[in-house]
Coordinates of C-alpha atoms in Angstrom, one line a residue:
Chain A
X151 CA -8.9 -47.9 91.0
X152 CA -6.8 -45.9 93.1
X153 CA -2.8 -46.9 92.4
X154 CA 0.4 -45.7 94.0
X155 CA 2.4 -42.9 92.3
X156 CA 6.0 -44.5 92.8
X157 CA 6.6 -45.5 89.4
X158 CA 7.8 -42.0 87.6
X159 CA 5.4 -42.9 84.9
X160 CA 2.1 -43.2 87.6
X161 CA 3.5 -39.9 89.1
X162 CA 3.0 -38.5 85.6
X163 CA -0.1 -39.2 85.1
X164 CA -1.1 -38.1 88.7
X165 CA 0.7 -34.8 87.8
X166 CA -1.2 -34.8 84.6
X167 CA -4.5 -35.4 85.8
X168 CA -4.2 -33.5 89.1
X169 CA -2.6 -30.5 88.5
X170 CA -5.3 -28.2 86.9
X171 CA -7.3 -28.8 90.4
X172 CA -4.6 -28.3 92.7
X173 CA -3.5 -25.3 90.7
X174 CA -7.1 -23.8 90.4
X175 CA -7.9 -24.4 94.3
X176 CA -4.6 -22.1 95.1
X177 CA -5.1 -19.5 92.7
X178 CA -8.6 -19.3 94.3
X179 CA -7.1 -18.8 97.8
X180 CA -4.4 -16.4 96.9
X181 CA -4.3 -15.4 93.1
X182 CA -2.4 -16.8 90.2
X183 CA 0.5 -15.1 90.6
X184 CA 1.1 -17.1 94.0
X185 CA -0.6 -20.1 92.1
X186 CA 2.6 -20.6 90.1
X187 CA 4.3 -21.2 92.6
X188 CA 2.7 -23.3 95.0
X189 CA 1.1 -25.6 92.8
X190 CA 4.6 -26.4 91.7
X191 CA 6.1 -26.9 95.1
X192 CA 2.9 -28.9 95.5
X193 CA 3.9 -31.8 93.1
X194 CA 7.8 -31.5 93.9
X195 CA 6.7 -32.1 97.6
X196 CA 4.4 -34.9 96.6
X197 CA 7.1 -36.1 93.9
X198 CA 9.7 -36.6 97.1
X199 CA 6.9 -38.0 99.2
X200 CA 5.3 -40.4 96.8
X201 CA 6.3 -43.2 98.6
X202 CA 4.1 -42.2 101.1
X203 CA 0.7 -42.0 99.4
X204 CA -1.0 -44.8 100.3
X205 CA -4.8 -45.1 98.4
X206 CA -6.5 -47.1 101.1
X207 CA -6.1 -44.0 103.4
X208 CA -7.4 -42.0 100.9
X209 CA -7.9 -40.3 97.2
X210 CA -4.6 -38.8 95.4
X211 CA -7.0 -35.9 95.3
X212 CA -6.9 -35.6 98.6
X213 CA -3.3 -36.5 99.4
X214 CA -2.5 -33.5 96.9
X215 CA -4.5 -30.8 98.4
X216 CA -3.1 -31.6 101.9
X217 CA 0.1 -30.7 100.6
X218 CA -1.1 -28.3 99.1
X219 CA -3.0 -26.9 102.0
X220 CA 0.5 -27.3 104.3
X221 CA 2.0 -24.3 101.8
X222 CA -1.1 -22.5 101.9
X223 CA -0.4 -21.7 106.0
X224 CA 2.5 -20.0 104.8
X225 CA 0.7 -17.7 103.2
X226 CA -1.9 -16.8 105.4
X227 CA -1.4 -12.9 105.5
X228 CA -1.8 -13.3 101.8
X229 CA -5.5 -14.7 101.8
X230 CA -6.5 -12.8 104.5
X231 CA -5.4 -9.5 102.6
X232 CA -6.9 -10.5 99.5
X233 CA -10.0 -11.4 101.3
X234 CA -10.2 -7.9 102.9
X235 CA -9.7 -6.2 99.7
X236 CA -12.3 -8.1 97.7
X237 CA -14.7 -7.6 101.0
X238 CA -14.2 -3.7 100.2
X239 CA -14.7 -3.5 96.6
X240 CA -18.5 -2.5 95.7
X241 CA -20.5 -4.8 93.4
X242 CA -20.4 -3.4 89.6
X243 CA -23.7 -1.9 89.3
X244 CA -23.1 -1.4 86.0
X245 CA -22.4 -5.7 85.3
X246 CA -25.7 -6.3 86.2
X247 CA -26.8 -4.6 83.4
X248 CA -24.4 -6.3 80.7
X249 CA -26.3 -8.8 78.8
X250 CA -23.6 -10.4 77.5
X251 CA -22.6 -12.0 80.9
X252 CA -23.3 -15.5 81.9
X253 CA -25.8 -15.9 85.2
X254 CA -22.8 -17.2 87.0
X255 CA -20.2 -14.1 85.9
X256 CA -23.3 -11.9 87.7
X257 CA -24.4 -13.7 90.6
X258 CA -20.4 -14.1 91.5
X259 CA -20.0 -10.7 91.0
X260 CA -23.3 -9.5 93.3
X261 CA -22.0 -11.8 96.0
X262 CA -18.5 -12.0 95.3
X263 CA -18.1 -8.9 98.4
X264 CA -19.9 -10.2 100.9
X265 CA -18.8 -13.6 100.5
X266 CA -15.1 -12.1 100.9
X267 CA -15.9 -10.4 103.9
X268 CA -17.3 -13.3 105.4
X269 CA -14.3 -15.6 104.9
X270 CA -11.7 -12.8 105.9
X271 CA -14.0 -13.4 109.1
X272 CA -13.3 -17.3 109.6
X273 CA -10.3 -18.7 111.5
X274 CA -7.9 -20.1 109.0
X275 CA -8.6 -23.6 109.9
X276 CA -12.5 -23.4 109.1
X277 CA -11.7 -21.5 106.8
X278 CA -9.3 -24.7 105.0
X279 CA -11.7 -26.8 106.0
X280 CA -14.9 -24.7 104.1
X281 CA -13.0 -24.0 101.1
X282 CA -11.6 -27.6 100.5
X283 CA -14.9 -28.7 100.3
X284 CA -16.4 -25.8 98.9
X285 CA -13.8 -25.0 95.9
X286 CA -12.1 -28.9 96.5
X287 CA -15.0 -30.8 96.6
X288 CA -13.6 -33.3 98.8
X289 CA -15.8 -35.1 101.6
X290 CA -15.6 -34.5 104.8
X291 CA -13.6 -38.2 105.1
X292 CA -11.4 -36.7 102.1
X293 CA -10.7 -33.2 104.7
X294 CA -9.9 -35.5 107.5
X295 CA -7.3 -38.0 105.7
X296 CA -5.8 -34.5 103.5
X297 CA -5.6 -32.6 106.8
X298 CA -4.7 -35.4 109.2
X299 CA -7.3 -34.6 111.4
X300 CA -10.1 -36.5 112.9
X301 CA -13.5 -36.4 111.2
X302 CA -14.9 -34.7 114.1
X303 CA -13.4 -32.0 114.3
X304 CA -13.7 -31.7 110.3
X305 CA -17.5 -31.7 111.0
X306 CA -17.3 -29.1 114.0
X307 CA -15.3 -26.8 111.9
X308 CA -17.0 -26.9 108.9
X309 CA -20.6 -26.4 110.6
X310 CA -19.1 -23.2 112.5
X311 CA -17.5 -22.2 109.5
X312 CA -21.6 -23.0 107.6
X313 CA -22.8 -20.8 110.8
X314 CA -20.7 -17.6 110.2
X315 CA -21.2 -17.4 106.8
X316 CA -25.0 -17.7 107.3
X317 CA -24.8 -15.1 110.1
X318 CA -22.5 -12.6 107.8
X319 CA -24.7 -13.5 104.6
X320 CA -27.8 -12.5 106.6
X321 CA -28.5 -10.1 104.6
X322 CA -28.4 -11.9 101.2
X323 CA -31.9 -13.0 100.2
X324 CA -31.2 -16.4 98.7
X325 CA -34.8 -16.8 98.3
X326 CA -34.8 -13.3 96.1
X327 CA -31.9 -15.2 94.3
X328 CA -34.0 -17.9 93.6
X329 CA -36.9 -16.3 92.6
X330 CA -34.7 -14.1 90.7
X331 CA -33.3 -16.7 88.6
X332 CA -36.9 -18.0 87.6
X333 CA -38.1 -14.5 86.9
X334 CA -36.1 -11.9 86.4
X335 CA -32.3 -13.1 85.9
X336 CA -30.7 -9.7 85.6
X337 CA -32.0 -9.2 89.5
X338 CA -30.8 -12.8 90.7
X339 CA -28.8 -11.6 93.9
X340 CA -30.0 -8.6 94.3
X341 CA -29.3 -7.8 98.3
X342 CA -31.4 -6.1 100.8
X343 CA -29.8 -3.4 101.3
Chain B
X92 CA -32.3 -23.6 97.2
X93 CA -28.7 -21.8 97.2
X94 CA -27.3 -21.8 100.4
X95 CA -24.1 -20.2 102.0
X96 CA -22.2 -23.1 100.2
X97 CA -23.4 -22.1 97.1
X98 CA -22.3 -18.4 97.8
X99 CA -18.9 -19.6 98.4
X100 CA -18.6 -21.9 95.5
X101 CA -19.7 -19.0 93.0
X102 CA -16.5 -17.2 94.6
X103 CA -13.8 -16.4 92.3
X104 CA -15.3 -19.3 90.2
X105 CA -13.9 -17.1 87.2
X106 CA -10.5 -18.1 87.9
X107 CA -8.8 -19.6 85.0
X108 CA -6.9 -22.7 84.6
X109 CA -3.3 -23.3 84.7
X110 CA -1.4 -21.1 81.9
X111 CA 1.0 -23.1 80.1
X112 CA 3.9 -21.4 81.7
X113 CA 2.7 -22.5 85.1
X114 CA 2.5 -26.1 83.7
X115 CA 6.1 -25.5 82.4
X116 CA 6.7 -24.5 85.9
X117 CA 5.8 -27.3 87.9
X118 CA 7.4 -29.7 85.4
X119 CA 10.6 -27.7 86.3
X120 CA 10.3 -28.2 89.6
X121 CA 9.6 -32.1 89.6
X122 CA 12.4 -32.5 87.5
X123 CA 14.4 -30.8 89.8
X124 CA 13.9 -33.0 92.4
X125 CA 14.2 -35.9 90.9
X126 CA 17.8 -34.5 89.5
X127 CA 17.0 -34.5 86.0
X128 CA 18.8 -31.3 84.8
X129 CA 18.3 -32.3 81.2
X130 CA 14.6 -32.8 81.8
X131 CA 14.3 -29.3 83.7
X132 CA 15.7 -27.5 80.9
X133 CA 14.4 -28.9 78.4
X134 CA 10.2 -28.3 80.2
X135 CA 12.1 -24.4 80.6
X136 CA 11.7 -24.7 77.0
X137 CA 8.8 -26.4 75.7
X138 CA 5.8 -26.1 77.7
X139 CA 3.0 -28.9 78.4
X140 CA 5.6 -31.8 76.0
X141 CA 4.6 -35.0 77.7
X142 CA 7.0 -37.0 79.4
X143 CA 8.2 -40.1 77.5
X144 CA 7.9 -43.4 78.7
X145 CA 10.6 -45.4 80.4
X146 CA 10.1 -48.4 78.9
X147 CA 9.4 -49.7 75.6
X148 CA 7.9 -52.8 74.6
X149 CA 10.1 -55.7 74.4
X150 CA 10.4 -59.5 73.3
X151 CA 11.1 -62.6 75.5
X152 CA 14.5 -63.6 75.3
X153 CA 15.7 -67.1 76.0
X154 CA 19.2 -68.4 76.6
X155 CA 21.4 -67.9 79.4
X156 CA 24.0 -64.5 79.9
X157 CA 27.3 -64.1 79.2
X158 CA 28.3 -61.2 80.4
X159 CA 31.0 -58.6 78.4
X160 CA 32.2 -55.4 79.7
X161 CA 34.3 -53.9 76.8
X162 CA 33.8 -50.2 76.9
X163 CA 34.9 -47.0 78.5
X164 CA 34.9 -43.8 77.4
X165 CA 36.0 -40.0 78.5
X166 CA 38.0 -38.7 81.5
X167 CA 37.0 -39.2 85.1
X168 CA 35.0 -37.5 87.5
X169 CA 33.9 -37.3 91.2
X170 CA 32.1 -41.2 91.7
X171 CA 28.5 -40.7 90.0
X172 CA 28.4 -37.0 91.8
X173 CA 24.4 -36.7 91.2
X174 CA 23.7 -40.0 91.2
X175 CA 19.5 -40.5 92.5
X176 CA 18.2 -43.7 94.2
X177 CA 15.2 -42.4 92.1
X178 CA 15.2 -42.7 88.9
X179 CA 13.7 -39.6 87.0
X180 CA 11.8 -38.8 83.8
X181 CA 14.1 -39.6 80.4
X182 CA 13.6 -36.7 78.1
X183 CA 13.4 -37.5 74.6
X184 CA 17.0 -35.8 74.0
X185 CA 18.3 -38.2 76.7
X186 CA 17.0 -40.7 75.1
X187 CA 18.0 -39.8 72.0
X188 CA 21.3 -38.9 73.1
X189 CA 21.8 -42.1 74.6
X190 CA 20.5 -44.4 71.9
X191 CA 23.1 -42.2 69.7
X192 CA 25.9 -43.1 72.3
X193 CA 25.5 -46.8 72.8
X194 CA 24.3 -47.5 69.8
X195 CA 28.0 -46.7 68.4
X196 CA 29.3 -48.9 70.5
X197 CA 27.1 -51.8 70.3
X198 CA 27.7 -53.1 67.0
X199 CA 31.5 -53.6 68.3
X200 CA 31.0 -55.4 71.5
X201 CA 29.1 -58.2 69.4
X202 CA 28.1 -59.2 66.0
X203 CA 24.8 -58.9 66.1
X204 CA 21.8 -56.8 63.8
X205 CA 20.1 -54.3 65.1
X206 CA 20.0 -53.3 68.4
X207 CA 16.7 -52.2 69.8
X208 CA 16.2 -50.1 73.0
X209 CA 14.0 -51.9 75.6
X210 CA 14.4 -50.0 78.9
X211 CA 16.1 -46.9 80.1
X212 CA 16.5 -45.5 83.6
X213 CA 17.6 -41.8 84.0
X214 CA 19.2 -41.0 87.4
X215 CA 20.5 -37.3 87.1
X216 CA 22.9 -37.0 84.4
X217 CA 22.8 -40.8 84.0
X218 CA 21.3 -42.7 81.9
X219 CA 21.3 -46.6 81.8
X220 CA 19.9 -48.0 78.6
X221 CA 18.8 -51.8 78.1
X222 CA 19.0 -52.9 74.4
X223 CA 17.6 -56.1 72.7
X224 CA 18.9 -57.7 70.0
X225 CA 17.4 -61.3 69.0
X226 CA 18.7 -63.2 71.6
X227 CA 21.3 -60.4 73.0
X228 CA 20.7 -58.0 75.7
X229 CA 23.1 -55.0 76.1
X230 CA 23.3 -52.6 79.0
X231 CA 24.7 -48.8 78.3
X232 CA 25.7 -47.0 81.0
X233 CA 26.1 -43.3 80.0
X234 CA 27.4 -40.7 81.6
X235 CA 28.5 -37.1 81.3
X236 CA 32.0 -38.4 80.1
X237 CA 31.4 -41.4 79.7
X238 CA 30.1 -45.0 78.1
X239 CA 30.0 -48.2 79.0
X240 CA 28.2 -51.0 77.8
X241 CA 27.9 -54.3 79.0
X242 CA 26.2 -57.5 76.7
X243 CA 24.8 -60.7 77.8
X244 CA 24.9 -63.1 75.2
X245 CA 21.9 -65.2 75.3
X246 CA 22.7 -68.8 74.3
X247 CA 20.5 -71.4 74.4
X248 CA 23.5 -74.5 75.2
X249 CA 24.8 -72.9 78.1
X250 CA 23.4 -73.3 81.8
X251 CA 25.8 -70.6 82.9
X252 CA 25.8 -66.7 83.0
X253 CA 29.1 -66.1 82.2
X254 CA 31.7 -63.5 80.9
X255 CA 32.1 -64.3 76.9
X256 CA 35.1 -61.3 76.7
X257 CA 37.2 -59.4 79.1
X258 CA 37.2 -55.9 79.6
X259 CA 38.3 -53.5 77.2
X260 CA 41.1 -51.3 77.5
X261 CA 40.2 -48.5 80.0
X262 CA 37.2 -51.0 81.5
X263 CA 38.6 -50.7 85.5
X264 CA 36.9 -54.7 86.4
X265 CA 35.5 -57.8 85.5
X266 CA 31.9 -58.2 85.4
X267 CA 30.0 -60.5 88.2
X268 CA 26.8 -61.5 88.1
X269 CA 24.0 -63.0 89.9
X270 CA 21.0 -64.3 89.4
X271 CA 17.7 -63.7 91.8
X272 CA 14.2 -64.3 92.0
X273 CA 11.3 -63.0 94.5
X274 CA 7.5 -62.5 94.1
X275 CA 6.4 -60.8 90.9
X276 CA 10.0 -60.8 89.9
X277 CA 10.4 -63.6 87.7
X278 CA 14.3 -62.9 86.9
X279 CA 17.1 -60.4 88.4
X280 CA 20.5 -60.5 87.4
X281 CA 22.5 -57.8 89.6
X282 CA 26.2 -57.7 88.2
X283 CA 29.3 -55.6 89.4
X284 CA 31.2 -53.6 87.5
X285 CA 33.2 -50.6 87.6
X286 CA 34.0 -47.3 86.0
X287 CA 37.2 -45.9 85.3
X288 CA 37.0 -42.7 86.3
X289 CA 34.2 -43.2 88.9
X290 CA 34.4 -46.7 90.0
X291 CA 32.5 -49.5 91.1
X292 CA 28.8 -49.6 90.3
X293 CA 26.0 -52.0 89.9
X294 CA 23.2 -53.0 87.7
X295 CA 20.2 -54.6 88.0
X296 CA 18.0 -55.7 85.5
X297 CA 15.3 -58.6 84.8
X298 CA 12.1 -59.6 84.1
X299 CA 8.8 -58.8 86.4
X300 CA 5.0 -59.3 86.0
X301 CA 3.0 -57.3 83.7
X302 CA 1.0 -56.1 86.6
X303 CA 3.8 -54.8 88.7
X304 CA 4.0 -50.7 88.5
X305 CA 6.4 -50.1 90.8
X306 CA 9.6 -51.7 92.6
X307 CA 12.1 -50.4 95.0
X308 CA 14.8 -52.5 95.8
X309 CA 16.5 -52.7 99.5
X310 CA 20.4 -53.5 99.3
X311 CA 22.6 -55.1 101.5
X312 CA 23.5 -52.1 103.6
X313 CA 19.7 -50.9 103.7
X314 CA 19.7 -48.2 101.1
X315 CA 17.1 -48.7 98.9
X316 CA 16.5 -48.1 95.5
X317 CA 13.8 -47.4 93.4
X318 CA 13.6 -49.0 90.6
X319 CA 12.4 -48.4 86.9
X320 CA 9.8 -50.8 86.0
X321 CA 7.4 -51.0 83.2
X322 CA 6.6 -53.1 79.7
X323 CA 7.6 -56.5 81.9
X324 CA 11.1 -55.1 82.6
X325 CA 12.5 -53.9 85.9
X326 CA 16.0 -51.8 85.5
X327 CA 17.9 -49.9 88.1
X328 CA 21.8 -49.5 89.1
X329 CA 23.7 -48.0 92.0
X330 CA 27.1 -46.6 93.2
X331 CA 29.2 -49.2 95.0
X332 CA 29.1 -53.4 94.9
X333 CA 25.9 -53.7 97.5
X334 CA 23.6 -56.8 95.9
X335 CA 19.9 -57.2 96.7
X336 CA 18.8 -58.6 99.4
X337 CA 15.0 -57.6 99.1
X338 CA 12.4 -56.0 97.1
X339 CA 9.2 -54.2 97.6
X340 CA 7.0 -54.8 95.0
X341 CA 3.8 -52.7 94.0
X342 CA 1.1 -54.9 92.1
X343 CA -2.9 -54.5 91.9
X344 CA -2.2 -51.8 94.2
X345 CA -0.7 -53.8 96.6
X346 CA 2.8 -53.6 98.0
X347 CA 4.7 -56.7 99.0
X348 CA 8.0 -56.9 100.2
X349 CA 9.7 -59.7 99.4
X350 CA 13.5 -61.5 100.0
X351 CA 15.2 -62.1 97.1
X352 CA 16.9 -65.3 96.6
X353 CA 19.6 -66.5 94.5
X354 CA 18.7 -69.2 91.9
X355 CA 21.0 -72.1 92.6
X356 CA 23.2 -73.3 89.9
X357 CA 24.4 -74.4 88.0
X358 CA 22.0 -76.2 86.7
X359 CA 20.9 -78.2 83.6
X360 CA 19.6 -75.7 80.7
X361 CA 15.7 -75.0 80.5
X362 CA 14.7 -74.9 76.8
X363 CA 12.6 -71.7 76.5
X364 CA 13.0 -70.1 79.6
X365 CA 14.9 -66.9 80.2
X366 CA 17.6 -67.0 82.1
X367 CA 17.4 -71.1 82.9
X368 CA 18.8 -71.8 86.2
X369 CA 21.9 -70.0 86.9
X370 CA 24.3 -69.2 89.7
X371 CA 27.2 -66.7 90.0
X372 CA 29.0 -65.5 86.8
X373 CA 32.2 -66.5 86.2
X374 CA 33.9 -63.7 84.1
X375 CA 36.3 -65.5 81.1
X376 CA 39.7 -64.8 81.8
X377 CA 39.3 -64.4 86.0
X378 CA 37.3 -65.7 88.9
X379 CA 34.3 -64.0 90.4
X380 CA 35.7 -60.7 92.0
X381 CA 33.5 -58.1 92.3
X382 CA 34.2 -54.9 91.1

């Protein structure tokens, strides 16, 4: 059951059982370095505004990646730079061939530039509104109550955000990636060139 | 099938977890904010330590008060300069530290055995410790110069809370005190005293519903104050000689606010129940003053 976090020992435990999340979303969006930083700022800010959580609005998951998502804007250039560097940077021929990495370490890797380039492409607010449900895993309800938007316009970003990654992946065959897997997993992601 | 979703999610999914420094990090920062310098430095130095809890477990006392301010130590100092109406996380050195402090002093303020920590509320470089001891609680109010402590003698012949000693030398007033009720608190006595070198302050402490996890209380001027609450116990103190007018009480879940009403008195003793009906404190040696 979803509790308040006034009490310093509830706060605790939501700092305990939180943190790794909110700290692992940010360091996705903008590196670890950054990470540090914001995830702490996160729970300070949440730690002065505990009164205002309220659970029947929503998760503490939620609560904490708005706040989270609120410092992220600050940062925008950062992403977006990161993004455009990653969308530059060629897929390591050479990791497909290491059998010693995991299917996930490679298919990240074959993708991992195109997918880059694609969200250096989104506006910043589908683009918060992809990756909290992408990398946060919240619902779209979740988006609405962390943003403090209305679920509409959740859904409208998040399908134009769905569209322009489909249009910029266009040229990753998922279906090779598939059929990859079953077959052949050192070719899983392989891209028409 | 993978989708475009799927493409994302495999995105920097290699990103590690938190290192322990940027667990020692945020830690610093809560602490900062809720004023605890102790706590901050001592997270600077030892990464991922758990915070203790609050409260410990305690036994039902029964009786009535009789309150005894007896002790200050140290010089003076602005009044409770970093003072929070949010308490903050007691490190185990505060803790410690305080334990070591009023535990000193407890043994002369009454003969009693030992004394056994129940409660404490940290509120920057305060710390307010509630102590047990068979039928004798003892508040500790501790400072960076500083002690006080303050003992309610729980008798079971007496229907009144009421000063057993006066004030040591050094102690600035007489201790007042009233007992409330409201809600899921089953008992509050709020009592004035005051602090040499900083001056008038008040404590609240009582008895509350195992269920209740949090409760801020709203003084008579509006500030409120958030209390520390936990093991059945509900502690907090402030600045000044504002009582309690109201408290908002989280339960289940659910937060209720609630008025809180003095328990008329004096009345006849209740055998086994704490704090039987009681009015205003009447300090020995003086009338009810305030601090």
């Amino acid at each position: 059951m979803a509790r308040r976090i006034v009490d310093p020992r509830a706060f605790e435990r939501c700092f305990e059982e939180h943190f790794p999340a909110v700290h692992r979303l940010i360091a996705r969006r903008v590196g670890t370095a950054l990470a540090d930083d914001l995830a702490a700022e996160t729970f300070a800010t949440a730690f002065r505004r505990r009164h205002e959580f309220d659970p029947r609005a929503g998760s503490l998951r939620a609560w904490l990646f708005g706040i989270a998502s609120n410092l992220l804007r600050n940062h925008w250039r950062a992403e977006q730079h990161q993004l455009e560097v990653d969308s530059r940077l060629a897929a390591d021929v050479e990791l497909r061939q290491d059998p010693g990495l995991s299917d996930e370490q490679l298919s990240a890797s074959l993708v991992a530039p195109q997918v880059a380039g694609a969200l250096a492409d989104l506006v910043a607010e589908q683009r918060e509104v992809l990756l909290l449900h992408a990398w946060g895993e919240l619902s779209n309800e979740e988006i609405s109550c962390a943003l403090g938007i209305p679920l509409g316009t959740v859904r409208s970003r998040l399908s134009r955000a769905r569209a322009t990654l489909r249009d910029r992946l266009g040229g990753f065959d998922f279906d090779l990636w598939v059929l990859a897997d079953e077959q052949n997993p050192r070719r899983r992601g392989d891209t028409h060139a | 099938m993978p989708d475009e979703l799927d493409a994302v999610r495999t995105f920097r999914s290699d990103i590690p977890g938190p290192s322990t420094d940027a667990w020692a990090r945020a830690r610093a920062a809560v602490a900062e904010v809720s004023g605890n310098a102790a706590h901050r430095a001592g997270h600077e130095q030892r990464t991922r330590r758990r915070w203790p809890l609050a409260i410990g477990a305690v036994g039902a006392a029964s009786g009535t008060a009789a309150l005894v301010s007896v002790l200050v130590l140290g010089g003076s100092q602005a009044a409770f300069a970093g003072w929070s109406a949010t308490p903050s996380y007691a490190t185990a050195e505060q803790t410690a530290a305080t334990q070591s402090s009023c535990q000193v002093d407890l043994p002369t303020l009454l003969a009693q055995g030992r004394w056994t920590q129940v409660a404490i509320d940290a509120r920057g470089p305060y710390s307010m410790a509630v102590f047990e001891s068979g039928t004798t609680l003892a508040s500790c109010l501790t400072g960076p110069s500083f002690t006080t402590v303050q003992a309610e003698s729980l008798t079971s012949d007496s229907a009144m809370v009421s000063a057993s000693g006066g004030p040591a030398p050094g102690a600035a007033a007489s201790p007042v005190g009233t007992l409330s009720s409201g809600g899921d608190i089953e008992q509050l006595l709020v009592s004035h005293f005051s602090e040499a070198g900083n001056g008038p302050y008040t404590l609240a402490e009582g008895r509350i519903e195992p269920a209740v996890s949090a409760v801020t209380l709203v003084l008579g001027e509006g500030r409120d104050v958030t209390a520390t609450t936990g093991s059945g116990w509900v502690v907090a103190w402030w600045p000044g000689g504002d009582d309690v007018t109201a408290a908002e009480i989280t339960s289940a879940s659910v937060t209720t606010t609630v008025p809180m009403e003095h328990v008329p008195g004096p009345t006849p003793p209740s055998p086994g129940r704490r704090f039987p009906g009681t009015g205003t404190a009447v300090p020995a040696g003086g009338p009810p003053g305030g601090a």
